[in-house]
């Protein structure tokens, strides 16, 4: 008897401040990576699929992004342009 299947993993790569395409609010978005792995006897062996998405923390809307877009967003968050490190609050620019 051979036992096989799949198991999903969800990784949070970054938290970015973006304008949501659904609700239009400048809110925090989580950049996530979903990896589905093939398992044999409950041991994950190799990835079958990898998908990237951003999710608005204000309204919950999720938008799929390509691997290249995800890498750009992750680099943007690491450099400090357009994103906030995890745990940092978003600061509204001062307008007079």
Short mmCIF file of N, CA and C in Angstrom, two decimals:
data_model
loop_
_atom_site.label_atom_id
_atom_site.label_comp_id
_atom_site.label_asym_id
_atom_site.label_seq_id
_atom_site.Cartn_x
_atom_site.Cartn_y
_atom_site.Cartn_z
N UNK A 1 0.84 -1.17 0.00
CA UNK A 1 0.00 0.00 0.00
C UNK A 1 0.89 1.25 0.00
N UNK A 2 0.61 2.15 -0.92
CA UNK A 2 1.35 3.39 -1.03
C UNK A 2 0.41 4.54 -0.70
N UNK A 3 0.82 5.38 0.22
CA UNK A 3 0.01 6.53 0.62
C UNK A 3 0.66 7.78 0.04
N UNK A 4 -0.10 8.52 -0.79
CA UNK A 4 0.43 9.75 -1.38
C UNK A 4 -0.66 10.80 -1.42
N UNK A 5 -0.24 12.04 -1.66
CA UNK A 5 -1.20 13.14 -1.71
C UNK A 5 -0.48 14.46 -1.89
N UNK A 6 -1.14 15.53 -1.47
CA UNK A 6 -0.55 16.87 -1.55
C UNK A 6 -0.75 17.59 -0.22
N UNK A 7 0.12 18.57 0.01
CA UNK A 7 -0.02 19.41 1.19
C UNK A 7 0.32 20.83 0.79
N UNK A 8 -0.46 21.79 1.29
CA UNK A 8 -0.25 23.19 0.96
C UNK A 8 0.48 23.93 2.06
N UNK A 9 1.34 24.86 1.64
CA UNK A 9 2.08 25.71 2.56
C UNK A 9 1.84 27.16 2.17
N UNK A 10 1.69 28.02 3.16
CA UNK A 10 1.44 29.44 2.92
C UNK A 10 2.53 30.24 3.62
N UNK A 11 3.26 31.05 2.85
CA UNK A 11 4.35 31.87 3.38
C UNK A 11 4.00 33.34 3.20
N UNK A 12 4.21 34.12 4.24
CA UNK A 12 4.03 35.57 4.15
C UNK A 12 5.39 36.18 3.84
N UNK A 13 5.53 36.79 2.66
CA UNK A 13 6.81 37.31 2.21
C UNK A 13 7.05 38.74 2.65
N UNK A 14 6.01 39.59 2.64
CA UNK A 14 6.18 41.00 2.98
C UNK A 14 4.83 41.62 3.28
N UNK A 15 4.89 42.79 3.91
CA UNK A 15 3.71 43.62 4.12
C UNK A 15 3.98 44.95 3.43
N UNK A 16 3.11 45.30 2.49
CA UNK A 16 3.28 46.50 1.67
C UNK A 16 2.11 47.43 1.86
N UNK A 17 2.34 48.72 1.70
CA UNK A 17 1.25 49.69 1.71
C UNK A 17 0.93 50.04 0.27
N UNK A 18 -0.23 49.59 -0.20
CA UNK A 18 -0.66 49.80 -1.58
C UNK A 18 -2.09 50.32 -1.58
N UNK A 19 -2.50 50.90 -2.69
CA UNK A 19 -3.89 51.31 -2.86
C UNK A 19 -4.64 50.09 -3.40
N UNK A 20 -5.68 49.69 -2.70
CA UNK A 20 -6.45 48.50 -3.08
C UNK A 20 -7.24 48.77 -4.36
N UNK A 21 -7.22 47.82 -5.27
CA UNK A 21 -7.97 47.94 -6.51
C UNK A 21 -9.46 47.76 -6.32
N UNK A 22 -9.87 47.14 -5.22
CA UNK A 22 -11.30 46.89 -4.97
C UNK A 22 -11.95 48.00 -4.15
N UNK A 23 -11.35 48.31 -2.98
CA UNK A 23 -11.97 49.30 -2.10
C UNK A 23 -11.39 50.71 -2.26
N UNK A 24 -10.22 50.82 -2.91
CA UNK A 24 -9.62 52.12 -3.16
C UNK A 24 -8.92 52.76 -1.98
N UNK A 25 -8.76 52.03 -0.88
CA UNK A 25 -8.10 52.56 0.31
C UNK A 25 -6.60 52.27 0.27
N UNK A 26 -5.78 53.22 0.72
CA UNK A 26 -4.35 52.93 0.88
C UNK A 26 -4.18 52.12 2.16
N UNK A 27 -4.04 50.82 2.03
CA UNK A 27 -4.00 49.93 3.19
C UNK A 27 -2.84 48.96 3.07
N UNK A 28 -2.56 48.29 4.15
CA UNK A 28 -1.52 47.27 4.16
C UNK A 28 -1.99 46.06 3.35
N UNK A 29 -1.08 45.54 2.56
CA UNK A 29 -1.34 44.33 1.78
C UNK A 29 -0.27 43.30 2.13
N UNK A 30 -0.68 42.07 2.34
CA UNK A 30 0.29 41.03 2.59
C UNK A 30 0.63 40.35 1.28
N UNK A 31 1.91 40.15 1.04
CA UNK A 31 2.38 39.42 -0.13
C UNK A 31 2.59 37.98 0.32
N UNK A 32 1.86 37.06 -0.29
CA UNK A 32 1.88 35.66 0.13
C UNK A 32 2.30 34.74 -1.00
N UNK A 33 2.91 33.64 -0.60
CA UNK A 33 3.34 32.61 -1.54
C UNK A 33 2.69 31.29 -1.11
N UNK A 34 1.95 30.67 -2.02
CA UNK A 34 1.32 29.37 -1.74
C UNK A 34 2.08 28.30 -2.52
N UNK A 35 2.54 27.28 -1.80
CA UNK A 35 3.27 26.19 -2.42
C UNK A 35 2.52 24.89 -2.12
N UNK A 36 2.22 24.13 -3.16
CA UNK A 36 1.60 22.82 -3.01
C UNK A 36 2.66 21.78 -3.30
N UNK A 37 2.88 20.87 -2.33
CA UNK A 37 3.92 19.86 -2.47
C UNK A 37 3.31 18.46 -2.53
N UNK A 38 3.94 17.60 -3.33
CA UNK A 38 3.57 16.20 -3.41
C UNK A 38 4.12 15.48 -2.18
N UNK A 39 3.29 14.66 -1.54
CA UNK A 39 3.72 13.93 -0.36
C UNK A 39 3.65 12.43 -0.62
N UNK A 40 4.60 11.73 -0.06
CA UNK A 40 4.63 10.26 -0.11
C UNK A 40 4.82 9.79 1.32
N UNK A 41 3.86 9.03 1.83
CA UNK A 41 3.84 8.59 3.22
C UNK A 41 3.95 9.80 4.17
N UNK A 42 3.18 10.86 3.84
CA UNK A 42 3.07 12.08 4.64
C UNK A 42 4.36 12.90 4.70
N UNK A 43 5.33 12.60 3.83
CA UNK A 43 6.58 13.36 3.76
C UNK A 43 6.54 14.22 2.50
N UNK A 44 6.60 15.56 2.64
CA UNK A 44 6.60 16.42 1.45
C UNK A 44 7.90 16.22 0.66
N UNK A 45 7.77 15.95 -0.66
CA UNK A 45 8.95 15.65 -1.46
C UNK A 45 9.36 16.78 -2.39
N UNK A 46 8.44 17.25 -3.23
CA UNK A 46 8.78 18.31 -4.18
C UNK A 46 7.55 19.16 -4.46
N UNK A 47 7.80 20.44 -4.83
CA UNK A 47 6.67 21.33 -5.11
C UNK A 47 6.00 21.01 -6.45
N UNK A 48 4.68 21.06 -6.44
CA UNK A 48 3.90 20.84 -7.66
C UNK A 48 3.53 22.18 -8.27
N UNK A 49 3.10 23.13 -7.43
CA UNK A 49 2.73 24.45 -7.93
C UNK A 49 3.11 25.52 -6.91
N UNK A 50 3.40 26.70 -7.44
CA UNK A 50 3.72 27.86 -6.63
C UNK A 50 2.92 29.04 -7.16
N UNK A 51 2.19 29.71 -6.28
CA UNK A 51 1.37 30.86 -6.67
C UNK A 51 1.63 32.01 -5.72
N UNK A 52 1.56 33.22 -6.24
CA UNK A 52 1.78 34.43 -5.46
C UNK A 52 0.52 35.29 -5.51
N UNK A 53 0.23 35.99 -4.40
CA UNK A 53 -0.94 36.86 -4.34
C UNK A 53 -0.73 37.93 -3.28
N UNK A 54 -1.43 39.04 -3.45
CA UNK A 54 -1.48 40.07 -2.43
C UNK A 54 -2.90 40.10 -1.88
N UNK A 55 -3.02 40.39 -0.58
CA UNK A 55 -4.34 40.46 0.04
C UNK A 55 -4.44 41.75 0.84
N UNK A 56 -5.50 42.51 0.58
CA UNK A 56 -5.78 43.76 1.28
C UNK A 56 -6.24 43.43 2.70
N UNK A 57 -5.63 44.08 3.68
CA UNK A 57 -6.04 43.84 5.07
C UNK A 57 -7.27 44.64 5.45
N UNK A 58 -7.67 45.59 4.60
CA UNK A 58 -8.86 46.41 4.88
C UNK A 58 -10.14 45.69 4.45
N UNK A 59 -10.18 45.23 3.19
CA UNK A 59 -11.41 44.60 2.69
C UNK A 59 -11.26 43.10 2.45
N UNK A 60 -10.03 42.59 2.45
CA UNK A 60 -9.82 41.15 2.27
C UNK A 60 -9.70 40.70 0.83
N UNK A 61 -9.72 41.64 -0.12
CA UNK A 61 -9.62 41.28 -1.54
C UNK A 61 -8.24 40.70 -1.83
N UNK A 62 -8.22 39.64 -2.62
CA UNK A 62 -6.96 38.98 -2.98
C UNK A 62 -6.74 39.13 -4.48
N UNK A 63 -5.51 39.46 -4.85
CA UNK A 63 -5.17 39.63 -6.26
C UNK A 63 -3.95 38.78 -6.58
N UNK A 64 -4.05 37.97 -7.63
CA UNK A 64 -2.93 37.13 -8.04
C UNK A 64 -1.87 37.99 -8.71
N UNK A 65 -0.62 37.66 -8.46
CA UNK A 65 0.50 38.34 -9.10
C UNK A 65 1.46 37.29 -9.64
N UNK A 66 2.25 37.68 -10.63
CA UNK A 66 3.23 36.75 -11.19
C UNK A 66 4.45 36.68 -10.28
N UNK A 67 5.31 35.72 -10.54
CA UNK A 67 6.53 35.57 -9.76
C UNK A 67 7.40 36.81 -9.88
N UNK A 68 7.50 37.36 -11.10
CA UNK A 68 8.32 38.55 -11.33
C UNK A 68 7.77 39.75 -10.56
N UNK A 69 6.44 39.92 -10.57
CA UNK A 69 5.82 41.02 -9.82
C UNK A 69 6.04 40.83 -8.32
N UNK A 70 5.95 39.59 -7.85
CA UNK A 70 6.16 39.32 -6.43
C UNK A 70 7.59 39.65 -6.03
N UNK A 71 8.56 39.31 -6.88
CA UNK A 71 9.95 39.63 -6.58
C UNK A 71 10.18 41.14 -6.55
N UNK A 72 9.53 41.87 -7.46
CA UNK A 72 9.65 43.33 -7.48
C UNK A 72 9.04 43.93 -6.21
N UNK A 73 7.87 43.45 -5.82
CA UNK A 73 7.21 43.95 -4.61
C UNK A 73 8.04 43.64 -3.37
N UNK A 74 8.64 42.46 -3.34
CA UNK A 74 9.46 42.07 -2.20
C UNK A 74 10.71 42.94 -2.12
N UNK A 75 11.33 43.24 -3.26
CA UNK A 75 12.50 44.12 -3.29
C UNK A 75 12.10 45.54 -2.88
N UNK A 76 10.92 45.96 -3.31
CA UNK A 76 10.40 47.28 -2.96
C UNK A 76 10.20 47.38 -1.45
N UNK A 77 9.67 46.33 -0.85
CA UNK A 77 9.45 46.33 0.60
C UNK A 77 10.78 46.32 1.35
N UNK A 78 11.76 45.60 0.83
CA UNK A 78 13.07 45.51 1.49
C UNK A 78 13.81 46.85 1.42
N UNK A 79 13.62 47.59 0.33
CA UNK A 79 14.31 48.87 0.18
C UNK A 79 13.60 49.99 0.93
N UNK A 80 12.36 49.76 1.34
CA UNK A 80 11.62 50.76 2.09
C UNK A 80 10.77 51.67 1.24
N UNK A 81 10.72 51.47 -0.08
CA UNK A 81 9.90 52.30 -0.96
C UNK A 81 8.57 51.61 -1.23
N UNK A 82 7.49 52.19 -0.75
CA UNK A 82 6.16 51.65 -1.02
C UNK A 82 5.73 50.57 -0.07
N UNK A 83 6.57 50.16 0.84
CA UNK A 83 6.20 49.12 1.77
C UNK A 83 6.66 49.45 3.17
N UNK A 84 6.11 48.77 4.12
CA UNK A 84 6.50 48.95 5.51
C UNK A 84 6.98 47.59 6.02
N UNK A 85 8.02 47.58 6.84
CA UNK A 85 8.41 46.32 7.47
C UNK A 85 7.27 45.82 8.35
N UNK A 86 7.24 44.54 8.60
CA UNK A 86 6.18 43.96 9.42
C UNK A 86 6.15 44.62 10.79
N UNK A 87 4.97 44.98 11.23
CA UNK A 87 4.80 45.59 12.53
C UNK A 87 4.91 47.09 12.54
N UNK A 88 5.28 47.72 11.45
CA UNK A 88 5.38 49.18 11.38
C UNK A 88 4.05 49.76 10.91
N UNK A 89 3.53 50.78 11.56
CA UNK A 89 2.25 51.36 11.14
C UNK A 89 2.42 52.20 9.88
N UNK A 90 1.37 52.30 9.11
CA UNK A 90 1.37 53.15 7.92
C UNK A 90 1.15 54.59 8.38
N UNK A 91 1.97 55.50 7.90
CA UNK A 91 1.84 56.90 8.27
C UNK A 91 1.32 57.69 7.08
N UNK A 92 0.20 58.35 7.29
CA UNK A 92 -0.42 59.17 6.25
C UNK A 92 0.47 60.39 5.99
N UNK A 93 0.79 60.68 4.73
CA UNK A 93 1.59 61.88 4.44
C UNK A 93 0.85 63.14 4.90
N UNK A 94 1.59 64.09 5.46
CA UNK A 94 1.01 65.32 5.97
C UNK A 94 0.59 66.21 4.80
N UNK A 95 -0.65 66.66 4.85
CA UNK A 95 -1.16 67.56 3.82
C UNK A 95 -1.71 68.80 4.49
N UNK A 96 -1.32 69.99 4.00
CA UNK A 96 -1.82 71.23 4.60
C UNK A 96 -2.91 71.84 3.78
#
